[in-house]
Amino acid sequence: LLMNSSCNGADLPSVAGLCGDNPCKVQVAADIKGSNCQQYCEQQELTCQSAGLIDGMSCDNMSSVTCQYILSESHRMSCECGGFTTIAGNHSSPERTSKAEVCMQAILDYEACTNDLGAYEGAKERIALYVPKKQCLLVDKNKAKRLNLIPCQSQ
């Protein structure tokens, strides 16, 4: 029995089941075979966040694949869609919508980045390991004051 799942203002069709409590992470029905999660999500004006091959009937035993992975006859697949879709009657200007899309992508990129780096408590410190340290330069005191430069912190 197939259902739809409501995800960020869009209806995900051909859903065989949910993966946990996330309505955006679904087990897709057999009619997606020959296609992939990226296409499935984009058809709903969303973006693909993750994809997985399901071993068995539940998402508990799943191996990650790319969103472009083509589903074959021999597997069941989980697709997690994200982003947002426009709602009928939304009167946002194209400029505002474009800015919102840029912001949403920045948020999604941040989430992907922190997940890739093993984000959890202490994530800021872990991520800081990958950011080059800024060096302090000696600048004439008068020039620093005129340019409103921030003084280096003593260590």
XYZ file of N, CA and C in Angstrom:
465
model
N 0.852 -1.173 0.000
C 0.000 0.000 0.000
C 0.898 1.236 0.000
N 0.727 2.093 -0.992
C 1.555 3.289 -1.102
C 0.848 4.493 -0.510
N 1.647 5.455 -0.075
C 1.103 6.678 0.505
C 1.924 7.853 0.030
N 1.509 9.045 0.402
C 2.289 10.267 0.199
C 2.812 10.703 1.559
N 3.916 11.433 1.553
C 4.450 11.992 2.785
C 4.670 13.483 2.560
N 4.254 14.299 3.512
C 4.408 15.740 3.394
C 5.792 16.148 3.884
N 6.558 16.791 2.988
C 7.934 17.185 3.302
C 8.155 18.636 2.896
N 8.302 19.521 3.874
C 8.641 20.930 3.616
C 7.739 21.577 2.568
N 6.451 21.321 2.633
C 5.513 21.940 1.708
C 5.274 21.165 0.433
N 5.942 20.035 0.262
C 5.759 19.207 -0.931
C 5.221 17.842 -0.515
N 4.512 17.193 -1.439
C 4.051 15.827 -1.201
C 4.989 14.873 -1.907
N 5.607 13.962 -1.143
C 6.439 12.922 -1.736
C 5.517 11.760 -2.091
N 5.431 11.395 -3.393
C 4.531 10.325 -3.806
C 5.207 8.953 -3.754
N 4.419 7.910 -3.942
C 4.923 6.543 -4.069
C 5.784 6.121 -2.891
N 5.328 6.450 -1.690
C 6.068 6.128 -0.473
C 5.613 4.767 0.054
N 6.572 3.854 0.191
C 6.265 2.529 0.732
C 6.343 2.540 2.259
N 7.050 3.502 2.833
C 7.171 3.624 4.283
C 8.103 4.755 4.646
N 8.033 5.187 5.892
C 8.926 6.228 6.393
C 10.144 5.585 7.028
N 11.248 6.299 7.020
C 12.451 5.875 7.730
C 12.486 6.665 9.033
N 11.967 6.093 10.078
C 11.895 6.771 11.364
C 10.784 7.792 11.377
N 11.002 8.884 12.117
C 9.992 9.926 12.274
C 10.131 11.054 11.255
N 11.106 10.983 10.375
C 11.376 12.050 9.419
C 10.490 11.875 8.180
N 9.497 12.758 7.965
C 8.618 12.609 6.803
C 9.324 12.892 5.478
N 10.546 13.402 5.537
C 11.316 13.681 4.321
C 12.247 12.527 3.948
N 12.360 11.516 4.812
C 13.210 10.353 4.540
C 12.294 9.147 4.381
N 12.151 8.695 3.140
C 11.130 7.693 2.823
C 11.709 6.505 2.073
N 11.018 5.375 2.224
C 11.277 4.213 1.384
C 10.453 4.414 0.123
N 11.118 4.448 -1.013
C 10.394 4.692 -2.262
C 9.891 3.382 -2.846
N 8.778 3.488 -3.543
C 8.154 2.306 -4.141
C 8.921 1.866 -5.378
N 8.542 0.704 -5.873
C 9.239 0.090 -7.004
C 9.197 0.937 -8.271
N 8.231 1.845 -8.405
C 8.131 2.598 -9.656
C 9.245 3.628 -9.845
N 10.127 3.787 -8.864
C 11.289 4.663 -9.040
C 12.447 3.891 -9.696
N 12.330 2.571 -9.812
C 13.413 1.761 -10.395
C 13.807 2.322 -11.766
N 15.109 2.359 -12.022
C 15.626 2.964 -13.242
C 15.821 4.464 -13.095
N 15.478 4.989 -11.943
C 15.635 6.407 -11.651
C 16.525 6.536 -10.419
N 16.619 7.727 -9.850
C 17.429 7.899 -8.651
C 16.775 8.901 -7.703
N 17.321 9.013 -6.519
C 16.745 9.903 -5.499
C 16.817 11.366 -5.901
N 17.873 11.747 -6.594
C 17.984 13.139 -7.018
C 16.796 13.503 -7.903
N 16.486 12.650 -8.886
C 15.347 12.913 -9.768
C 14.037 12.876 -8.993
N 13.915 11.918 -8.083
C 12.692 11.774 -7.280
C 12.424 13.051 -6.482
N 13.441 13.565 -5.799
C 13.266 14.781 -4.988
C 13.023 16.000 -5.864
N 13.776 16.117 -6.966
C 13.640 17.286 -7.839
C 12.262 17.348 -8.486
N 11.629 16.199 -8.705
C 10.273 16.205 -9.261
C 9.293 16.885 -8.301
N 9.649 16.939 -7.035
C 8.817 17.600 -6.024
C 9.362 18.984 -5.684
N 10.309 19.488 -6.492
C 10.964 20.785 -6.290
C 11.754 20.837 -4.989
N 12.315 19.694 -4.593
C 13.174 19.589 -3.412
C 14.550 19.143 -3.864
N 15.485 19.060 -2.933
C 16.820 18.566 -3.247
C 17.055 17.257 -2.505
N 17.894 16.425 -3.058
C 18.225 15.160 -2.412
C 19.291 15.405 -1.354
N 19.012 14.961 -0.126
C 19.956 15.105 0.980
C 20.768 13.836 1.197
N 20.123 12.680 0.992
C 20.834 11.415 1.154
C 20.048 10.313 0.476
N 20.732 9.212 0.224
C 20.109 8.041 -0.391
C 20.724 6.800 0.240
N 19.961 5.731 0.266
C 20.479 4.497 0.839
C 19.806 3.281 0.253
N 20.556 2.187 0.197
C 20.003 0.904 -0.219
C 19.551 0.175 1.032
N 18.320 -0.284 1.012
C 17.737 -0.940 2.176
C 17.898 -2.445 2.028
N 18.442 -3.074 3.067
C 18.582 -4.521 3.101
C 17.455 -5.059 3.973
N 16.450 -5.633 3.354
C 15.292 -6.113 4.098
C 14.135 -5.164 3.923
N 13.302 -5.072 4.937
C 12.081 -4.272 4.834
C 12.138 -2.960 5.611
N 13.179 -2.749 6.420
C 13.213 -1.533 7.224
C 14.488 -0.750 6.959
N 14.456 0.523 7.314
C 15.614 1.410 7.120
C 16.708 1.172 8.153
N 16.465 0.266 9.103
C 17.462 0.006 10.143
C 18.753 -0.570 9.578
N 18.641 -1.337 8.497
C 19.822 -1.955 7.897
C 19.975 -1.379 6.493
N 20.744 -0.286 6.397
C 20.823 0.464 5.151
C 22.263 0.870 4.879
N 22.664 0.824 3.610
C 23.997 1.309 3.238
C 23.846 2.568 2.393
N 24.651 3.568 2.674
C 24.569 4.858 1.976
C 25.082 4.745 0.548
N 24.418 5.435 -0.348
C 24.844 5.579 -1.743
C 24.657 7.045 -2.115
N 25.120 7.431 -3.286
C 24.941 8.822 -3.715
C 23.508 9.040 -4.183
N 23.103 10.289 -4.228
C 21.754 10.638 -4.696
C 21.568 10.303 -6.173
N 22.678 10.135 -6.900
C 22.599 9.828 -8.332
C 22.580 8.319 -8.610
N 22.648 7.496 -7.562
C 22.670 6.047 -7.715
C 21.360 5.583 -8.368
N 21.460 4.848 -9.467
C 20.285 4.345 -10.184
C 19.778 3.085 -9.484
N 18.517 3.106 -9.111
C 17.908 1.979 -8.409
C 17.640 0.846 -9.390
N 18.063 -0.354 -9.018
C 17.853 -1.533 -9.858
C 16.735 -2.387 -9.270
N 16.407 -3.453 -9.958
C 15.328 -4.350 -9.520
C 15.642 -5.057 -8.207
N 16.922 -5.234 -7.896
C 17.288 -6.092 -6.776
C 17.376 -5.375 -5.423
N 17.086 -4.084 -5.381
C 17.214 -3.349 -4.125
C 15.966 -2.531 -3.814
N 15.820 -2.212 -2.542
C 14.855 -1.204 -2.089
C 15.676 0.028 -1.750
N 15.077 1.198 -1.888
C 15.846 2.421 -1.705
C 15.143 3.396 -0.767
N 15.982 4.134 -0.037
C 15.519 5.216 0.819
C 16.022 6.520 0.224
N 15.132 7.502 0.124
C 15.509 8.836 -0.343
C 15.159 9.839 0.748
N 16.093 10.736 1.043
C 15.808 11.834 1.962
C 15.858 13.123 1.165
N 14.706 13.779 1.076
C 14.602 15.039 0.345
C 14.678 16.198 1.339
N 15.089 17.345 0.865
C 15.183 18.514 1.724
C 14.978 19.775 0.926
N 15.315 20.896 1.524
C 15.072 22.174 0.878
C 13.633 22.569 1.097
N 13.083 23.300 0.181
C 11.698 23.709 0.317
C 11.074 23.869 -1.052
N 9.780 23.842 -1.088
C 9.052 24.075 -2.326
C 8.206 25.331 -2.140
N 7.846 25.966 -3.222
C 7.008 27.149 -3.113
C 5.575 26.720 -2.843
N 4.869 27.516 -2.097
C 3.481 27.212 -1.769
C 2.598 28.053 -2.672
N 1.549 27.441 -3.210
C 0.631 28.175 -4.087
C 0.135 29.420 -3.363
N 0.123 30.540 -4.067
C -0.354 31.778 -3.467
C 0.754 32.563 -2.788
N 1.977 32.037 -2.788
C 3.100 32.747 -2.188
C 3.399 33.976 -3.050
N 3.409 35.150 -2.454
C 3.581 36.379 -3.209
C 4.980 36.956 -3.063
N 5.968 36.107 -2.759
C 7.341 36.597 -2.637
C 7.847 37.046 -3.997
N 8.662 38.075 -3.979
C 9.266 38.541 -5.220
C 10.326 37.536 -5.657
N 10.631 37.492 -6.962
C 11.680 36.582 -7.441
C 13.020 36.836 -6.747
N 13.327 38.132 -6.455
C 14.582 38.458 -5.781
C 14.621 37.855 -4.375
N 13.508 37.990 -3.648
C 13.434 37.448 -2.292
C 13.504 35.926 -2.317
N 12.818 35.306 -3.275
C 12.852 33.853 -3.403
C 14.266 33.384 -3.710
N 14.961 34.109 -4.598
C 16.330 33.753 -4.950
C 17.246 33.826 -3.727
N 17.102 34.874 -2.921
C 17.915 35.011 -1.711
C 17.609 33.886 -0.731
N 16.323 33.538 -0.618
C 15.927 32.451 0.285
C 16.543 31.133 -0.170
N 16.578 30.903 -1.481
C 17.179 29.675 -2.002
C 18.677 29.632 -1.696
N 19.366 30.770 -1.829
C 20.790 30.843 -1.513
C 21.005 30.539 -0.029
N 20.169 31.122 0.826
C 20.290 30.880 2.263
C 20.026 29.419 2.597
N 18.984 28.843 1.992
C 18.669 27.436 2.252
C 19.836 26.553 1.834
N 20.447 26.836 0.682
C 21.575 26.031 0.226
C 22.747 26.174 1.187
N 22.966 27.376 1.715
C 24.045 27.583 2.691
C 23.796 26.743 3.942
N 22.549 26.692 4.385
C 22.210 25.883 5.558
C 22.448 24.403 5.262
N 21.999 23.945 4.098
C 22.177 22.539 3.731
C 23.658 22.195 3.599
N 24.437 23.114 2.998
C 25.883 22.894 2.870
C 26.532 22.826 4.244
N 26.119 23.714 5.165
C 26.662 23.707 6.525
C 26.361 22.377 7.212
N 25.109 21.915 7.098
C 24.745 20.645 7.723
C 25.568 19.496 7.145
N 25.725 19.478 5.827
C 26.512 18.421 5.195
C 27.968 18.498 5.655
N 28.508 19.708 5.741
C 29.894 19.902 6.164
C 30.109 19.405 7.590
N 29.237 19.816 8.490
C 29.422 19.417 9.883
C 29.201 17.916 10.056
N 28.291 17.335 9.280
C 28.096 15.881 9.352
C 29.329 15.153 8.840
N 29.925 15.655 7.742
C 31.131 15.027 7.186
C 32.302 15.078 8.158
N 32.358 16.107 8.985
C 33.460 16.261 9.935
C 33.153 15.623 11.287
N 32.061 14.880 11.368
C 31.725 14.208 12.619
C 31.161 15.162 13.644
N 30.219 15.998 13.217
C 29.672 17.018 14.107
C 28.911 16.398 15.276
N 29.216 16.851 16.405
C 28.532 16.538 17.654
C 29.058 17.543 18.655
N 28.872 17.313 19.918
C 29.382 18.276 20.894
C 30.865 18.487 20.640
N 31.274 19.717 20.542
C 32.673 20.025 20.249
C 32.929 20.198 18.756
N 31.854 20.293 17.965
C 32.014 20.396 16.512
C 32.807 21.636 16.118
N 32.562 22.762 16.803
C 33.250 24.004 16.458
C 34.761 23.823 16.584
N 35.168 23.160 17.654
C 36.595 22.945 17.862
C 37.166 21.993 16.804
N 36.394 20.953 16.446
C 36.855 20.005 15.419
C 36.978 20.688 14.068
N 35.997 21.521 13.722
C 36.026 22.208 12.437
C 37.170 23.214 12.415
N 37.429 23.864 13.527
C 38.505 24.857 13.607
C 39.863 24.241 13.263
N 40.018 22.939 13.467
C 41.276 22.268 13.119
C 41.568 22.358 11.624
N 40.517 22.503 10.805
C 40.681 22.538 9.359
C 40.801 23.962 8.813
N 40.599 24.956 9.653
C 40.645 26.351 9.220
C 42.028 26.912 9.539
N 42.687 27.484 8.526
C 44.014 28.051 8.799
C 43.922 29.156 9.849
N 44.907 29.199 10.708
C 44.928 30.217 11.757
C 45.348 31.550 11.139
N 44.678 32.610 11.577
C 45.023 33.947 11.102
C 46.282 34.402 11.813
N 47.133 35.070 11.076
C 48.369 35.564 11.665
C 48.206 37.026 12.038
N 48.896 37.393 13.057
C 48.879 38.761 13.530
C 50.019 39.509 12.841
N 49.731 40.699 12.348
C 50.744 41.513 11.689
C 51.007 42.765 12.510
N 52.257 43.201 12.515
C 52.599 44.444 13.190
C 52.215 45.607 12.281
N 51.427 46.525 12.827
C 50.968 47.697 12.076
C 51.187 48.904 12.970
N 51.597 49.993 12.345
C 51.792 51.238 13.066
C 50.516 51.570 13.844
N 50.700 51.984 15.102
C 49.563 52.243 15.998
C 48.619 53.294 15.415
N 49.135 54.369 14.840
C 48.288 55.420 14.263
C 47.508 54.901 13.046
N 48.187 54.117 12.206
C 47.518 53.553 11.033
C 46.425 52.574 11.469
N 46.697 51.781 12.487
C 45.708 50.823 12.993
C 44.476 51.555 13.506
N 44.709 52.665 14.205
C 43.585 53.433 14.742
C 42.781 54.059 13.612
N 43.469 54.623 12.614
C 42.803 55.256 11.482
C 41.973 54.248 10.671
N 42.448 53.013 10.559
C 41.754 51.970 9.789
C 40.808 51.134 10.638
N 40.699 51.479 11.908
C 39.844 50.724 12.849
C 40.178 49.233 12.867
N 41.475 48.925 12.893
C 41.899 47.527 12.925
C 41.710 46.948 14.334
N 41.443 45.693 14.378
C 41.251 45.009 15.661
C 42.619 44.523 16.135
N 43.009 44.847 17.370
C 44.323 44.413 17.851
C 44.364 42.891 18.062
N 45.542 42.331 17.917
C 45.734 40.904 18.143
C 45.543 40.602 19.616
N 45.012 39.442 19.880
C 44.841 38.985 21.271
C 46.173 38.422 21.740
N 46.596 38.815 22.912
C 47.846 38.250 23.441
C 47.570 36.818 23.889
N 48.566 35.969 23.689
C 48.362 34.546 23.969
C 49.014 34.138 25.234
